[in-house]
XYZ file of C-alpha atoms in Angstrom:
571
model
C 29.509 -5.563 -20.525
C 29.421 -3.840 -17.114
C 32.979 -5.025 -16.382
C 34.147 -3.871 -19.819
C 32.607 -0.459 -19.174
C 34.328 -0.213 -15.794
C 37.733 -0.994 -17.284
C 37.112 1.472 -20.101
C 36.204 4.356 -17.778
C 39.180 3.593 -15.553
C 41.492 3.686 -18.569
C 39.976 6.977 -19.681
C 40.504 8.529 -16.243
C 44.163 7.553 -16.370
C 44.470 8.895 -19.900
C 42.878 12.175 -18.861
C 45.241 12.447 -15.894
C 48.213 12.037 -18.253
C 46.887 14.674 -20.606
C 46.297 12.100 -23.319
C 43.654 12.425 -26.013
C 43.276 8.695 -26.398
C 39.921 7.853 -27.969
C 38.808 11.470 -27.859
C 38.900 11.935 -31.626
C 37.301 8.655 -32.640
C 33.978 8.696 -34.446
C 30.916 8.886 -32.216
C 29.059 5.577 -32.017
C 25.699 7.020 -33.037
C 23.896 3.716 -32.574
C 25.079 3.393 -28.986
C 24.278 7.049 -28.304
C 20.749 6.694 -29.690
C 20.164 3.505 -27.688
C 21.436 5.264 -24.548
C 19.137 8.232 -25.033
C 16.131 5.986 -25.618
C 16.945 3.953 -22.513
C 17.387 7.166 -20.513
C 14.048 8.522 -21.726
C 12.448 5.311 -20.455
C 14.318 5.587 -17.127
C 16.016 2.268 -17.885
C 19.188 3.171 -16.013
C 20.865 -0.227 -16.433
C 20.547 -0.219 -20.205
C 21.427 3.474 -20.426
C 24.619 2.930 -18.406
C 25.688 0.119 -20.726
C 25.026 2.077 -23.907
C 26.584 5.290 -22.613
C 29.662 3.272 -21.690
C 29.881 1.944 -25.240
C 29.396 5.428 -26.703
C 32.084 6.920 -24.427
C 34.632 4.451 -25.807
C 34.375 6.331 -29.092
C 34.100 9.864 -27.667
C 35.476 10.322 -24.157
C 35.286 14.131 -24.210
C 31.621 14.446 -25.086
C 29.869 16.263 -22.204
C 26.431 14.915 -23.113
C 27.651 11.329 -23.040
C 29.425 11.814 -19.728
C 26.445 13.534 -18.100
C 24.238 10.691 -19.294
C 26.669 8.137 -17.921
C 26.811 9.877 -14.520
C 23.023 10.061 -14.318
C 22.622 6.407 -15.261
C 25.283 5.153 -12.876
C 23.834 7.087 -9.950
C 20.395 5.831 -11.003
C 21.504 2.250 -10.441
C 23.576 3.150 -7.396
C 27.048 2.558 -8.881
C 29.023 5.493 -7.471
C 32.443 4.121 -8.393
C 31.676 4.436 -12.099
C 29.713 7.650 -11.593
C 32.774 9.215 -9.934
C 35.085 8.097 -12.739
C 32.772 9.613 -15.339
C 32.434 12.788 -13.220
C 36.199 13.251 -13.163
C 36.289 13.061 -16.952
C 33.392 15.514 -17.148
C 35.079 17.918 -14.727
C 38.182 17.954 -16.966
C 36.169 19.543 -19.804
C 36.880 23.252 -19.379
C 34.121 25.819 -19.690
C 31.405 23.168 -19.411
C 30.034 23.140 -15.817
C 27.957 20.113 -14.856
C 25.798 19.932 -11.747
C 25.518 16.185 -12.310
C 29.296 15.766 -12.158
C 29.567 18.029 -9.110
C 26.965 15.969 -7.237
C 28.885 12.767 -7.962
C 32.201 14.307 -6.906
C 30.645 15.748 -3.737
C 29.246 12.315 -2.866
C 32.695 10.765 -3.322
C 34.367 13.417 -1.154
C 31.763 13.052 1.587
C 32.066 9.273 1.525
C 35.830 9.635 2.060
C 35.161 12.327 4.715
C 37.373 14.740 2.780
C 35.733 17.835 4.225
C 38.619 20.082 3.179
C 37.974 19.126 -0.460
C 34.263 19.874 -0.027
C 34.964 23.326 1.403
C 37.591 24.070 -1.256
C 35.178 23.098 -4.038
C 32.492 25.334 -2.498
C 34.980 28.210 -2.405
C 35.762 27.481 -6.050
C 32.122 27.899 -7.072
C 30.739 24.362 -6.996
C 26.975 24.534 -7.513
C 24.732 21.649 -6.510
C 21.761 23.857 -5.659
C 21.473 26.826 -3.328
C 20.106 24.994 -0.296
C 22.333 21.942 -0.774
C 25.403 24.165 -1.154
C 24.752 25.928 2.139
C 23.863 22.888 4.230
C 26.742 20.782 2.908
C 29.223 23.555 3.743
C 27.814 23.759 7.289
C 28.178 20.006 7.772
C 31.687 20.043 6.309
C 32.604 22.573 8.982
C 31.198 20.181 11.586
C 33.422 17.516 10.047
C 36.466 19.745 10.433
C 35.627 20.395 14.079
C 34.727 24.051 13.471
C 31.449 23.903 15.383
C 31.073 27.650 15.942
C 31.422 28.313 12.213
C 29.026 25.446 11.479
C 26.360 26.866 13.797
C 26.712 30.258 12.114
C 26.306 28.569 8.723
C 23.146 26.720 9.831
C 21.767 29.960 11.297
C 22.404 31.699 7.984
C 20.306 29.053 6.221
C 17.526 29.430 8.802
C 17.355 33.173 8.084
C 16.569 32.615 4.396
C 12.903 32.709 3.492
C 11.616 29.250 2.693
C 14.677 27.524 4.151
C 13.944 28.144 7.837
C 12.903 24.592 8.747
C 15.902 23.096 6.931
C 18.340 25.334 8.780
C 16.860 24.710 12.234
C 16.449 20.969 11.722
C 20.019 20.426 10.543
C 21.358 22.658 13.288
C 19.534 20.485 15.840
C 21.013 17.324 14.329
C 24.479 18.864 14.318
C 24.208 19.879 17.980
C 23.013 16.410 18.945
C 25.833 14.801 16.962
C 28.371 16.520 19.245
C 26.438 15.788 22.442
C 24.526 19.047 22.904
C 21.168 17.347 23.416
C 19.731 20.256 25.394
C 20.357 22.636 22.490
C 18.916 20.149 20.004
C 15.771 19.699 22.112
C 15.333 23.463 22.411
C 15.080 23.630 18.621
C 12.986 20.523 17.961
C 10.562 21.285 20.794
C 9.904 24.716 19.291
C 11.135 26.594 22.346
C 14.103 28.153 20.508
C 12.384 29.644 17.465
C 8.823 28.356 17.393
C 7.457 25.044 16.096
C 9.161 23.514 13.090
C 7.731 20.772 10.937
C 9.787 17.587 10.939
C 9.285 14.373 9.015
C 8.905 10.913 10.503
C 12.690 10.594 10.729
C 12.862 13.868 12.626
C 10.418 12.547 15.219
C 12.634 9.499 15.738
C 15.663 11.777 16.102
C 13.864 13.898 18.688
C 12.813 10.779 20.618
C 16.454 9.657 20.723
C 17.488 13.101 21.968
C 14.856 13.031 24.720
C 16.040 9.594 25.777
C 19.618 10.852 26.007
C 18.263 13.537 28.328
C 16.762 10.736 30.491
C 13.240 11.740 29.410
C 11.917 8.430 28.075
C 8.383 9.285 29.196
C 8.457 12.448 27.094
C 9.854 10.466 24.176
C 6.959 7.995 24.439
C 4.463 10.850 24.572
C 6.064 12.307 21.440
C 5.671 8.994 19.601
C 2.027 8.745 20.667
C 1.288 12.300 19.517
C 3.033 11.811 16.201
C 2.034 8.270 15.223
C -0.893 7.269 17.426
C -1.064 3.768 18.839
C -1.733 1.778 15.663
C 0.770 -1.066 15.120
C 3.889 0.071 13.295
C 6.972 -2.197 13.475
C 9.516 0.636 13.455
C 7.660 2.778 15.994
C 6.830 -0.252 18.125
C 10.473 -1.330 18.272
C 11.517 2.093 19.562
C 8.530 2.309 21.916
C 9.396 -1.075 23.469
C 12.959 0.027 24.231
C 11.762 3.308 25.736
C 9.188 1.544 27.907
C 11.931 -0.735 29.201
C 13.824 2.337 30.398
C 16.639 1.795 27.927
C 18.707 4.887 27.058
C 18.395 5.150 23.276
C 21.625 6.263 21.588
C 21.444 9.154 19.165
C 22.382 7.573 15.845
C 20.363 9.632 13.363
C 23.614 11.469 12.639
C 26.835 10.016 14.022
C 29.314 11.687 11.648
C 29.340 14.813 9.525
C 29.111 12.435 6.566
C 25.774 11.253 7.966
C 24.708 14.888 8.185
C 25.441 15.367 4.480
C 23.437 12.216 3.767
C 20.606 13.824 5.735
C 20.887 16.945 3.565
C 20.256 14.942 0.415
C 17.459 12.978 2.071
C 15.583 15.982 3.444
C 15.852 17.764 0.112
C 14.644 14.631 -1.690
C 11.514 14.565 0.464
C 10.876 18.204 -0.395
C 11.335 17.390 -4.074
C 9.244 14.223 -4.013
C 6.039 14.786 -5.918
C 7.097 18.302 -6.927
C 10.165 17.804 -9.146
C 11.130 15.298 -11.826
C 11.307 11.950 -9.975
C 14.693 11.256 -11.587
C 16.112 14.314 -9.828
C 14.571 13.113 -6.571
C 16.134 9.691 -7.147
C 19.603 11.207 -7.565
C 19.363 12.834 -4.126
C 18.067 9.627 -2.556
C 20.805 7.513 -4.103
C 23.447 9.871 -2.695
C 21.832 9.706 0.758
C 21.869 5.905 0.630
C 25.453 5.828 -0.651
C 26.673 7.996 2.206
C 24.552 6.190 4.785
C 23.859 2.573 3.717
C 21.685 2.043 6.819
C 19.450 5.040 6.072
C 16.132 3.194 6.247
C 13.956 6.090 5.111
C 16.164 6.905 2.116
C 16.254 3.266 1.010
C 12.480 2.853 1.255
C 11.804 6.105 -0.584
C 14.398 5.156 -3.227
C 12.466 1.978 -3.931
C 9.195 3.914 -4.031
C 10.547 6.416 -6.576
C 12.004 3.593 -8.689
C 8.523 2.058 -8.756
C 7.123 5.408 -9.885
C 9.705 5.451 -12.681
C 8.707 1.955 -13.788
C 12.002 0.380 -12.714
C 10.436 -2.508 -10.854
C 13.482 -4.777 -10.662
C 15.656 -1.980 -9.271
C 12.867 -1.251 -6.789
C 12.687 -4.905 -5.751
C 16.474 -4.917 -5.288
C 16.240 -1.820 -3.087
C 13.532 -3.373 -0.915
C 15.460 -6.652 -0.627
C 18.348 -5.140 1.374
C 16.409 -5.269 4.659
C 17.027 -8.410 6.769
C 14.078 -10.062 8.573
C 15.164 -8.706 11.959
C 15.054 -5.100 10.754
C 11.947 -3.203 11.976
C 11.533 -1.923 8.401
C 11.434 -5.455 6.972
C 7.629 -5.668 6.929
C 7.277 -2.389 5.035
C 10.046 -3.404 2.637
C 8.559 -6.849 1.945
C 5.139 -5.372 1.200
C 6.867 -2.971 -1.185
C 8.904 -5.773 -2.763
C 5.741 -7.783 -3.354
C 4.256 -4.790 -5.157
C 7.364 -4.501 -7.323
C 7.201 -8.207 -8.172
C 3.525 -7.842 -9.101
C 4.395 -4.907 -11.357
C 6.939 -7.119 -13.125
C 4.210 -9.635 -13.907
C 5.422 -12.015 -11.176
C 2.178 -12.204 -9.222
C 2.796 -15.736 -7.913
C 6.173 -14.707 -6.469
C 4.556 -11.621 -4.928
C 1.824 -13.698 -3.300
C 4.381 -16.186 -1.965
C 6.358 -13.318 -0.427
C 3.295 -11.927 1.361
C 2.124 -15.356 2.472
C 5.539 -15.924 4.054
C 5.306 -12.496 5.674
C 1.854 -13.335 7.043
C 3.317 -16.475 8.627
C 6.237 -14.629 10.229
C 4.405 -11.402 11.112
C 0.822 -12.537 11.455
C 0.048 -10.066 14.203
C 0.358 -7.060 11.871
C -2.923 -6.040 10.252
C -1.506 -4.391 7.150
C 0.330 -7.584 6.159
C -2.999 -9.406 5.771
C -4.507 -6.304 4.174
C -1.745 -6.238 1.549
C -2.093 -9.981 0.922
C -5.852 -9.603 0.504
C -5.409 -6.771 -1.997
C -2.926 -8.791 -4.031
C -5.086 -11.921 -4.077
C -8.154 -9.856 -4.997
C -6.278 -8.238 -7.895
C -5.536 -11.758 -9.152
C -9.233 -12.678 -8.779
C -8.446 -15.264 -6.111
C -11.462 -14.062 -4.182
C -11.897 -16.931 -1.712
C -8.289 -16.618 -0.535
C -8.535 -12.826 -0.455
C -11.618 -13.057 1.759
C -9.637 -15.136 4.265
C -6.839 -12.548 4.299
C -9.251 -9.636 4.795
C -10.980 -11.533 7.594
C -7.619 -12.014 9.311
C -6.979 -8.268 9.020
C -10.431 -7.430 10.411
C -10.011 -9.869 13.299
C -6.776 -8.162 14.356
C -8.649 -4.902 14.974
C -9.713 -4.362 18.574
C -12.736 -2.342 17.440
C -13.780 -1.273 13.971
C -12.673 2.301 13.220
C -13.919 4.637 10.524
C -10.870 3.970 8.350
C -11.608 0.220 8.464
C -14.492 0.693 6.029
C -12.174 -0.316 3.210
C -11.489 -3.746 4.747
C -15.201 -4.535 4.910
C -15.739 -3.086 1.447
C -13.022 -5.210 -0.146
C -14.143 -8.336 1.705
C -17.661 -7.632 0.500
C -16.390 -7.476 -3.077
C -14.750 -10.880 -2.592
C -18.045 -12.349 -1.332
C -19.957 -10.753 -4.199
C -17.505 -12.010 -6.811
C -17.808 -15.489 -5.272
C -21.606 -15.275 -5.781
C -22.247 -15.109 -2.045
C -24.492 -12.061 -1.829
C -25.778 -12.191 1.756
C -22.359 -11.753 3.463
C -21.366 -9.315 0.719
C -24.347 -7.088 1.484
C -23.622 -7.344 5.215
C -20.023 -6.221 4.656
C -21.071 -3.328 2.411
C -23.568 -2.168 5.034
C -20.893 -2.431 7.723
C -18.593 -0.305 5.560
C -21.361 2.292 5.266
C -21.904 2.186 9.020
C -18.242 3.157 9.417
C -18.256 5.688 6.554
C -21.831 6.604 5.588
C -20.965 8.922 2.677
C -18.297 6.800 0.930
C -19.198 7.004 -2.804
C -17.549 3.705 -3.801
C -19.482 1.699 -1.232
C -22.775 3.483 -1.894
C -22.347 2.838 -5.593
C -21.250 -0.783 -5.303
C -24.052 -1.775 -2.936
C -26.629 0.290 -4.807
C -25.629 -1.159 -8.163
C -25.570 -4.678 -6.731
C -29.107 -4.302 -5.440
C -30.253 -2.799 -8.757
C -28.644 -5.589 -10.743
C -30.426 -8.137 -8.545
C -33.716 -6.265 -8.783
C -33.883 -5.879 -5.011
C -34.771 -2.877 -2.814
C -34.696 -0.657 -5.883
C -35.864 2.552 -4.239
C -33.244 2.230 -1.468
C -30.623 1.352 -4.056
C -31.522 4.405 -6.144
C -31.137 6.620 -3.054
C -27.689 5.146 -2.386
C -26.545 5.753 -5.936
C -27.903 9.301 -5.965
C -25.908 9.919 -2.782
C -22.818 8.422 -4.447
C -23.250 10.714 -7.445
C -23.514 13.719 -5.143
C -20.257 12.689 -3.505
C -18.370 12.050 -6.751
C -20.305 13.679 -9.608
C -17.709 13.186 -12.356
C -17.080 9.459 -11.944
C -18.376 7.684 -15.022
C -19.033 4.285 -13.489
C -21.118 5.885 -10.710
C -23.162 7.892 -13.227
C -23.677 4.612 -15.108
C -25.088 3.055 -11.931
C -27.563 5.915 -11.583
C -28.750 5.493 -15.170
C -28.978 1.726 -14.720
C -31.079 2.151 -11.574
C -33.523 4.300 -13.560
C -33.487 1.633 -16.293
C -34.287 -1.159 -13.834
C -37.115 0.928 -12.413
C -38.530 1.318 -15.925
C -37.737 5.041 -15.996
C -36.106 4.831 -19.432
C -36.407 8.522 -20.290
C -34.776 9.472 -16.969
C -31.931 7.034 -17.701
C -31.016 8.687 -21.007
C -29.169 11.821 -19.852
C -27.013 10.202 -17.118
C -26.178 7.255 -19.374
C -24.972 9.550 -22.144
C -22.888 11.453 -19.595
C -21.424 8.193 -18.276
C -20.479 7.235 -21.833
C -18.645 10.524 -22.300
C -16.748 9.947 -19.045
C -16.007 6.271 -19.831
C -15.851 6.248 -23.652
C -14.219 2.826 -24.087
C -15.818 0.887 -21.243
C -17.706 -2.160 -22.605
C -20.294 -2.240 -19.796
C -21.151 1.474 -19.987
C -21.339 1.317 -23.787
C -23.549 -1.785 -23.645
C -25.826 -0.084 -21.125
C -26.079 2.971 -23.383
C -27.263 0.684 -26.161
C -29.928 -0.778 -23.887
C -31.150 2.670 -22.862
C -31.333 3.789 -26.495
C -33.314 0.660 -27.378
C -35.904 1.260 -24.662
C -36.200 4.884 -25.803
C -37.038 3.617 -29.316
C -33.653 4.648 -30.765
C -32.897 1.205 -32.140
C -30.316 2.105 -34.800
C -28.251 3.963 -32.200
C -28.690 1.030 -29.803
C -27.250 -1.451 -32.300
C -24.370 0.937 -33.043
C -23.483 1.127 -29.331
C -23.689 -2.655 -28.905
C -21.265 -3.108 -31.787
C -18.951 -0.548 -30.182
C -19.154 -2.464 -26.896
C -18.001 -5.620 -28.696
C -14.850 -3.783 -29.831
C -13.913 -2.987 -26.206
C -13.332 -6.636 -25.244
C -16.284 -7.434 -22.947
C -16.343 -10.645 -20.912
C -17.411 -13.794 -22.757
C -20.751 -13.768 -20.930
C -21.434 -10.122 -21.859
C -20.256 -10.717 -25.414
C -22.728 -13.569 -25.885
C -25.572 -11.405 -24.550
C -24.647 -8.498 -26.838
C -24.553 -10.781 -29.878
C -27.964 -12.162 -28.918
C -29.356 -8.612 -28.644
C -27.985 -7.749 -32.080
C -29.667 -10.869 -33.419
C -33.148 -10.652 -31.874
C -33.340 -7.317 -30.036
C -33.348 -6.380 -26.360
C -37.070 -7.059 -25.840
C -36.680 -10.721 -26.756
C -33.532 -11.110 -24.654
C -35.242 -9.576 -21.603
C -38.246 -11.892 -22.067
C -35.923 -14.908 -22.326
C -34.066 -13.872 -19.176
C -37.315 -13.325 -17.259
C -38.537 -16.763 -18.250
C -35.262 -18.373 -17.226
C -35.282 -16.573 -13.884
C -38.826 -17.636 -12.933
C -37.961 -21.210 -11.783
C -35.044 -19.836 -9.761
C -37.272 -17.301 -7.999
C -39.836 -20.012 -7.322
C -37.160 -22.237 -5.779
C -35.959 -19.335 -3.616
C -39.504 -18.698 -2.413
C -39.958 -22.386 -1.555
C -36.863 -22.207 0.609
């Protein structure tokens, strides 16, 4: 179907060029149009592209269909078809389309047709105020008109809100033509004060410093910006700098690369603020113009994940070869995309292979542990977390999460002593962390151990996160275990409001009602808990409570626990 669509759009472009109205008056394929719109609303760009292609066969002059086709084709990264559709869309008089102009601009930049870019700008092309201005400046660089380009970048820098964009792109442009001193003046803040740059900007500045034979300053910049924690991409650059190697400036080699950088920097500004589809369009253009743009490719995959397009995300991550410094980051991302597709085994295999090839990187084991834990493979997850912990020279405050997650694995494997030790280590590193305080406090309450200490932990957790239903539930349950049934009532009702369909919270509410002599309400809550799909063990206990009441169940459990406690005491 994709090949059929390609041939169809090509034929339509030729027909439009000849002034033909072939297919333009045929009946709209309403079924294909509806399917395309549904697919587009679900961000299913592959399906949308196919259905829009089918709909265009019947109505090649429909601006809505063409805009949808352009969006879908850019969404999947097919710029050949996007350009063909954009040419058809451009031919519709009196119907401007920013989508079509973006596709045409991308095609012109890819071909390095800077004269066409400047002519289109003169003719009123609008791809956004900031994009318009920066692209024109870079096109002037491409035509060798550096003085005019610098003036254009300066004009951007004088506009309120655009200052950083103008200065940053001016620095890149200067460096691209060998003026590393001028670029450093800007990026160092000496020219016009400090400017914020992204991770990619730090790398660019480090390259510029190296070209100025200032590798020591470049290393200091990396340390200030990224610290000394392992990072494959930073480490690769740091190793070359330490060896005294002059690092070439390749952030922007051509004006085309500069235009790619325009779309990337704007996409990062849009990310999290604008519709993610619009962000994706900018990222796809950046990657089209610069296929080796690591940051654009990684962020493209991340946005595709956000849009629920997990296979497209996995495809985007898969472009990095094992020798690429970004490979580790990409493989961790690809594993996440596979997991989101329901392919957990494939995701685990990918991370296990990564742990074998890059076993000296802590976050690889961390990611593997998280994935195994999510699949309830707790024994294997504990091994992965231990590997991550062992790679740390000394435990840092942010490492609390490693101990916390390993503790959960121990606890889920019914191995409480090491679990408690890990939770306490996590609290040593981060004493006010609500999740840890709650988990350890609840675990102690559930075991009937150190109840007063546990209650203090949970109260501290509530103070740190007072609107978290499962933490409020822990507080109520601590009161319940201490026999303070009246005190448990208010927090348990609040927890139920915050977690209205949680089977454990609802079951606990029933227990609290029962011990406050509100037995009809207790039975009602237990029946509600059954409708929320509790575990088989909890379901059996709830059914027993409905049959004989909570008092009998608690007496039965106490009797069953007595021999176990006696055996523990004997040991």
